[in-house]
Amino acid sequence: MAFDDTDRKLLLFLQEDSKQTTKELSYKLGLSVTAVYERIRKLENTGVISKYVAILDRHKIDRNFIVLCHVKLTQHKKEYVLKFEREIMTLHEVTECFHVSGDYDYILKIAVKDMEDYRNFMLSKLTTLQHISSTHSSFMISEVKNTTAIVL
């Protein structure tokens, strides 16, 4: 899909704050409210905008201990991969999961309260999944950049 400068600006504004009204956006873009509404509708209908979400402050909900956990499966059989992926989807501590190339098969981003909470997660949930050969965990020291915005 081709985007003009107005679409790019509109998408950036919506990614910064999706609760802005069409009136506010129309003022920023120099367009009528109707034109902004129609552009947003087009972006939603074509799937460019897939959903609107609330981003929580991890400090305020006590989930500020972030772990990147590399997971290696015992084998790369289709059934093992699909079973692992289904099971990971049920673990609410896992906020992101990437199937990757390299030494490990998956990278999980895990948000928990603290090291003790992570240990409990590992012992009672992650290590109970079948077909995991090994894991390697890295812990966040500080957050340098965290954005959901994609600039076109």
Coordinates of N, CA and C in Angstrom, one line a residue:
M1 N 0.8 -1.2 0.0 CA 0.0 0.0 0.0 C 0.9 1.2 0.0
A2 N 0.5 2.2 -0.8 CA 1.3 3.4 -0.9 C 0.8 4.4 0.1
F3 N 1.7 5.1 0.8 CA 1.3 6.1 1.8 C 1.8 7.5 1.3
D4 N 1.0 8.5 1.4 CA 1.4 9.9 1.2 C 1.9 10.5 2.5
D5 N 2.4 11.7 2.4 CA 3.0 12.3 3.6 C 1.9 12.5 4.7
T6 N 0.7 12.8 4.3 CA -0.4 12.9 5.3 C -0.7 11.6 6.0
D7 N -0.7 10.5 5.3 CA -0.9 9.2 5.9 C 0.2 8.9 6.9
R8 N 1.4 9.2 6.5 CA 2.6 9.0 7.4 C 2.4 9.8 8.7
K9 N 2.1 11.1 8.5 CA 1.9 11.9 9.7 C 0.8 11.4 10.6
L10 N -0.3 11.1 10.0 CA -1.5 10.6 10.7 C -1.1 9.3 11.5
L11 N -0.4 8.4 10.8 CA 0.0 7.1 11.5 C 0.9 7.4 12.7
L12 N 1.8 8.4 12.5 CA 2.7 8.7 13.6 C 1.9 9.4 14.8
F13 N 1.0 10.3 14.5 CA 0.2 10.9 15.5 C -0.6 9.8 16.3
L14 N -1.2 8.9 15.5 CA -2.0 7.8 16.2 C -1.2 6.9 17.0
Q15 N 0.0 6.6 16.6 CA 0.9 5.8 17.4 C 1.4 6.5 18.6
E16 N 1.5 7.8 18.6 CA 1.9 8.6 19.8 C 0.7 8.6 20.8
D17 N -0.5 8.7 20.3 CA -1.7 8.8 21.1 C -2.9 8.5 20.3
S18 N -3.4 7.3 20.4 CA -4.6 6.9 19.6 C -5.9 7.4 20.1
K19 N -5.9 8.1 21.3 CA -7.1 8.6 21.8 C -7.4 10.1 21.3
Q20 N -6.5 10.6 20.5 CA -6.7 11.9 19.9 C -8.0 11.9 19.1
T21 N -8.8 12.9 19.2 CA -10.0 13.0 18.4 C -9.7 13.4 17.0
T22 N -10.6 13.1 16.1 CA -10.5 13.4 14.7 C -10.4 14.9 14.5
K23 N -11.0 15.7 15.4 CA -10.9 17.1 15.4 C -9.5 17.6 15.7
E24 N -8.9 17.0 16.8 CA -7.5 17.3 17.1 C -6.5 17.0 15.9
L25 N -6.7 15.8 15.4 CA -5.9 15.3 14.3 C -6.1 16.2 13.0
S26 N -7.3 16.6 12.8 CA -7.6 17.5 11.6 C -6.9 18.8 11.7
Y27 N -6.8 19.3 12.9 CA -6.1 20.6 13.2 C -4.6 20.4 12.9
K28 N -4.0 19.3 13.4 CA -2.6 19.0 13.2 C -2.2 18.8 11.8
L29 N -3.2 18.2 11.0 CA -2.9 17.8 9.6 C -3.4 18.8 8.6
G30 N -4.2 19.8 9.1 CA -4.7 20.8 8.1 C -5.7 20.2 7.2
L31 N -6.5 19.2 7.7 CA -7.6 18.6 6.9 C -8.9 18.7 7.6
S32 N -10.0 18.5 6.9 CA -11.3 18.5 7.6 C -11.4 17.2 8.4
V33 N -12.3 17.3 9.4 CA -12.6 16.2 10.3 C -13.0 15.0 9.5
T34 N -13.8 15.2 8.5 CA -14.3 14.1 7.6 C -13.2 13.4 6.9
A35 N -12.3 14.2 6.4 CA -11.1 13.7 5.6 C -10.3 12.8 6.5
V36 N -10.0 13.3 7.8 CA -9.2 12.5 8.7 C -10.0 11.2 9.1
Y37 N -11.3 11.3 9.3 CA -12.1 10.1 9.7 C -12.0 9.1 8.5
E38 N -12.1 9.5 7.3 CA -12.1 8.6 6.2 C -10.7 8.0 6.0
R39 N -9.6 8.8 6.2 CA -8.3 8.2 6.1 C -8.1 7.1 7.2
I40 N -8.5 7.4 8.4 CA -8.4 6.4 9.5 C -9.2 5.2 9.2
R41 N -10.4 5.3 8.7 CA -11.2 4.2 8.3 C -10.6 3.3 7.3
K42 N -9.9 4.0 6.3 CA -9.3 3.3 5.2 C -8.1 2.5 5.8
L43 N -7.3 3.1 6.7 CA -6.2 2.4 7.3 C -6.6 1.3 8.1
E44 N -7.8 1.4 8.8 CA -8.3 0.3 9.6 C -8.8 -0.8 8.7
N45 N -9.6 -0.5 7.7 CA -10.2 -1.5 6.8 C -9.2 -2.2 6.0
T46 N -8.0 -1.6 5.6 CA -7.0 -2.3 4.9 C -6.1 -3.1 5.8
G47 N -6.2 -3.0 7.1 CA -5.4 -3.7 8.1 C -4.1 -3.1 8.5
V48 N -3.9 -1.9 7.9 CA -2.7 -1.2 8.3 C -2.7 -0.9 9.8
I49 N -3.8 -0.4 10.3 CA -4.1 -0.3 11.8 C -4.8 -1.6 12.2
S50 N -4.1 -2.4 12.9 CA -4.8 -3.7 13.3 C -5.5 -3.6 14.6
K51 N -5.1 -2.8 15.5 CA -5.9 -2.6 16.8 C -5.4 -1.4 17.6
Y52 N -6.1 -1.1 18.6 CA -5.7 0.0 19.5 C -5.6 -0.6 20.9
V53 N -4.5 -0.2 21.6 CA -4.2 -0.8 22.9 C -3.9 0.2 23.9
A54 N -3.9 -0.2 25.2 CA -3.4 0.7 26.3 C -2.1 0.1 26.7
I55 N -1.1 0.9 26.7 CA 0.3 0.5 27.1 C 0.4 0.8 28.6
L56 N 0.7 -0.2 29.4 CA 0.7 -0.1 30.9 C 2.1 0.3 31.3
D57 N 2.2 1.0 32.4 CA 3.5 1.4 33.0 C 3.9 0.2 33.9
R58 N 4.9 -0.6 33.5 CA 5.3 -1.8 34.2 C 5.7 -1.5 35.7
H59 N 6.2 -0.3 36.0 CA 6.6 0.1 37.4 C 5.3 0.1 38.2
K60 N 4.2 0.6 37.7 CA 3.0 0.8 38.5 C 2.2 -0.5 38.7
I61 N 2.5 -1.5 37.9 CA 1.8 -2.8 38.0 C 2.7 -3.9 38.5
D62 N 3.9 -3.4 39.0 CA 4.9 -4.4 39.6 C 5.3 -5.5 38.7
R63 N 5.6 -5.2 37.4 CA 6.1 -6.1 36.4 C 7.3 -5.5 35.7
N64 N 8.3 -5.0 36.5 CA 9.4 -4.3 35.9 C 10.6 -5.1 35.8
F65 N 10.6 -6.4 36.2 CA 11.8 -7.3 36.0 C 11.6 -7.9 34.6
I66 N 12.4 -7.5 33.7 CA 12.3 -8.0 32.3 C 13.5 -9.0 32.0
V67 N 13.1 -10.1 31.4 CA 14.0 -11.2 31.1 C 13.9 -11.5 29.6
L68 N 15.0 -11.6 29.0 CA 15.1 -12.2 27.6 C 15.6 -13.6 27.8
C69 N 14.7 -14.6 27.5 CA 15.1 -16.0 27.7 C 15.2 -16.6 26.3
H70 N 16.4 -17.2 26.0 CA 16.6 -17.9 24.8 C 16.3 -19.4 25.0
V71 N 15.5 -20.0 24.1 CA 15.0 -21.4 24.3 C 15.5 -22.2 23.1
K72 N 16.0 -23.4 23.4 CA 16.4 -24.3 22.4 C 15.5 -25.5 22.6
L73 N 14.9 -26.0 21.5 CA 14.1 -27.2 21.5 C 15.0 -28.4 21.3
T74 N 14.5 -29.6 21.7 CA 15.2 -30.8 21.6 C 15.4 -31.2 20.1
Q75 N 14.3 -31.0 19.4 CA 14.3 -31.3 17.9 C 13.4 -30.2 17.2
H76 N 13.6 -30.1 15.9 CA 12.8 -29.1 15.2 C 11.6 -29.8 14.4
K77 N 11.1 -30.8 15.0 CA 9.9 -31.5 14.3 C 8.8 -30.5 14.4
K78 N 8.0 -30.5 13.3 CA 6.8 -29.6 13.2 C 5.9 -29.7 14.5
E79 N 5.7 -30.9 14.9 CA 4.8 -31.1 16.1 C 5.4 -30.5 17.3
Y80 N 6.7 -30.6 17.5 CA 7.3 -30.0 18.7 C 7.2 -28.4 18.6
V81 N 7.5 -27.9 17.5 CA 7.4 -26.4 17.3 C 6.0 -25.9 17.6
L82 N 5.0 -26.5 16.9 CA 3.7 -26.1 17.1 C 3.2 -26.2 18.5
K83 N 3.5 -27.3 19.2 CA 3.1 -27.6 20.6 C 3.8 -26.5 21.5
F84 N 5.0 -26.2 21.3 CA 5.7 -25.2 22.1 C 5.0 -23.9 21.9
E85 N 4.8 -23.5 20.7 CA 4.2 -22.2 20.4 C 2.8 -22.1 21.0
R86 N 2.0 -23.2 21.0 CA 0.6 -23.2 21.6 C 0.8 -23.0 23.1
E87 N 1.7 -23.7 23.7 CA 1.9 -23.6 25.2 C 2.4 -22.2 25.6
I88 N 3.3 -21.6 24.8 CA 3.8 -20.3 25.2 C 2.7 -19.3 25.1
M89 N 1.7 -19.4 24.2 CA 0.6 -18.5 24.1 C -0.2 -18.4 25.4
T90 N -0.1 -19.4 26.2 CA -0.9 -19.5 27.5 C -0.2 -18.9 28.7
L91 N 1.1 -18.6 28.5 CA 1.8 -18.0 29.7 C 1.8 -16.5 29.7
H92 N 1.0 -16.0 30.6 CA 0.8 -14.5 30.6 C 2.1 -13.7 30.9
E93 N 3.0 -14.3 31.5 CA 4.3 -13.6 31.8 C 5.1 -13.3 30.6
V94 N 4.9 -14.2 29.5 CA 5.6 -14.0 28.3 C 4.8 -12.9 27.4
T95 N 5.5 -11.8 27.2 CA 4.8 -10.7 26.5 C 5.2 -10.7 25.0
E96 N 6.3 -11.3 24.7 CA 6.7 -11.5 23.3 C 7.4 -12.8 23.1
C97 N 7.2 -13.4 21.9 CA 7.9 -14.6 21.6 C 8.3 -14.6 20.1
F98 N 9.6 -14.8 19.9 CA 10.1 -14.8 18.5 C 10.7 -16.1 18.1
H99 N 10.4 -16.7 17.0 CA 11.0 -17.8 16.5 C 12.2 -17.3 15.7
V100 N 13.4 -17.7 16.0 CA 14.6 -17.1 15.5 C 15.6 -18.1 14.9
S101 N 16.5 -17.6 14.1 CA 17.6 -18.5 13.6 C 18.8 -18.3 14.6
G102 N 19.8 -19.2 14.4 CA 21.0 -19.1 15.3 C 21.1 -20.2 16.3
D103 N 21.8 -20.0 17.4 CA 22.0 -21.0 18.4 C 20.8 -21.4 19.1
Y104 N 19.8 -20.5 19.2 CA 18.6 -20.9 19.9 C 17.4 -20.8 19.0
D105 N 16.3 -21.4 19.3 CA 15.1 -21.4 18.5 C 14.1 -20.3 18.7
Y106 N 14.1 -19.9 20.0 CA 13.1 -18.8 20.4 C 13.8 -17.8 21.3
I107 N 13.3 -16.6 21.3 CA 13.6 -15.6 22.3 C 12.3 -15.2 22.9
L108 N 12.2 -15.3 24.2 CA 11.0 -14.9 24.9 C 11.3 -13.6 25.7
K109 N 10.3 -12.7 25.7 CA 10.4 -11.5 26.5 C 9.4 -11.7 27.7
I110 N 10.0 -11.7 28.9 CA 9.2 -12.1 30.0 C 9.1 -10.9 31.0
A111 N 8.0 -10.6 31.5 CA 7.8 -9.5 32.5 C 7.2 -10.1 33.8
V112 N 8.0 -10.0 34.8 CA 7.6 -10.5 36.1 C 8.0 -9.5 37.2
K113 N 7.7 -9.8 38.5 CA 7.9 -8.8 39.6 C 9.4 -8.7 39.9
D114 N 10.0 -9.8 40.1 CA 11.4 -9.8 40.5 C 12.1 -11.2 40.2
M115 N 13.3 -11.3 40.7 CA 14.1 -12.6 40.4 C 13.4 -13.8 41.0
E116 N 12.8 -13.6 42.2 CA 12.1 -14.8 42.8 C 10.8 -15.1 42.0
D117 N 10.2 -14.2 41.5 CA 9.0 -14.4 40.6 C 9.4 -15.1 39.3
Y118 N 10.6 -14.7 38.8 CA 11.1 -15.4 37.6 C 11.5 -16.8 37.9
R119 N 12.1 -17.0 39.0 CA 12.5 -18.4 39.4 C 11.2 -19.3 39.5
N120 N 10.2 -18.7 40.1 CA 8.9 -19.5 40.2 C 8.3 -19.8 38.8
F121 N 8.4 -18.8 37.9 CA 7.9 -18.9 36.6 C 8.7 -20.1 35.9
M122 N 10.0 -20.0 36.0 CA 10.8 -21.1 35.4 C 10.5 -22.5 35.9
L123 N 10.4 -22.6 37.2 CA 10.2 -23.9 37.8 C 8.8 -24.4 37.6
S124 N 7.8 -23.6 37.7 CA 6.5 -24.1 37.7 C 5.8 -24.0 36.3
K125 N 6.4 -23.2 35.4 CA 5.8 -23.1 34.1 C 6.7 -23.4 32.9
L126 N 7.7 -22.7 32.7 CA 8.5 -22.8 31.5 C 9.2 -24.2 31.4
T127 N 9.8 -24.6 32.5 CA 10.5 -25.9 32.5 C 9.6 -27.1 32.4
T128 N 8.3 -26.9 32.6 CA 7.4 -28.0 32.5 C 7.0 -28.2 31.1
L129 N 7.3 -27.3 30.2 CA 6.9 -27.5 28.8 C 7.8 -28.6 28.2
Q130 N 7.2 -29.4 27.4 CA 7.9 -30.5 26.8 C 8.8 -30.0 25.6
H131 N 9.8 -30.8 25.3 CA 10.7 -30.6 24.2 C 11.7 -29.4 24.3
I132 N 11.8 -28.9 25.5 CA 12.8 -27.8 25.7 C 14.2 -28.5 26.1
S133 N 15.2 -28.2 25.3 CA 16.5 -28.7 25.5 C 17.3 -27.9 26.5
S134 N 17.3 -26.5 26.3 CA 18.0 -25.7 27.2 C 17.5 -24.2 27.1
T135 N 17.8 -23.4 28.1 CA 17.4 -22.0 28.1 C 18.6 -21.2 28.5
H136 N 18.6 -20.0 28.1 CA 19.7 -19.0 28.6 C 19.0 -17.7 28.8
S137 N 19.1 -17.2 30.0 CA 18.4 -15.9 30.4 C 19.3 -14.8 30.6
S138 N 18.8 -13.6 30.1 CA 19.5 -12.3 30.2 C 18.5 -11.4 30.9
F139 N 19.0 -10.6 31.8 CA 18.1 -9.7 32.6 C 18.4 -8.3 32.2
M140 N 17.3 -7.5 32.1 CA 17.4 -6.1 31.7 C 18.1 -5.3 32.9
I141 N 19.1 -4.5 32.5 CA 19.7 -3.6 33.5 C 19.0 -2.3 33.4
S142 N 18.8 -1.7 32.2 CA 18.1 -0.5 32.0 C 17.5 -0.5 30.6
E143 N 16.4 0.2 30.5 CA 15.7 0.3 29.2 C 16.2 1.5 28.5
V144 N 16.9 1.3 27.3 CA 17.4 2.4 26.5 C 16.4 2.9 25.6
K145 N 15.6 2.0 24.9 CA 14.6 2.4 24.0 C 13.5 1.3 24.0
N146 N 12.3 1.8 24.1 CA 11.1 0.9 24.0 C 10.0 1.7 23.4
T147 N 9.7 1.3 22.2 CA 8.6 2.0 21.4 C 7.8 0.9 20.6
T148 N 6.6 1.3 20.4 CA 5.8 0.4 19.5 C 5.6 1.1 18.2
A149 N 6.1 2.4 18.0 CA 5.9 3.1 16.8 C 6.8 2.6 15.7
I150 N 6.2 2.5 14.5 CA 6.9 2.2 13.3 C 6.8 3.4 12.4
V151 N 8.0 4.0 12.0 CA 8.0 5.2 11.2 C 8.1 4.8 9.8
L152 N 7.2 5.3 8.9 CA 7.2 4.9 7.5 C 8.1 5.9 6.7

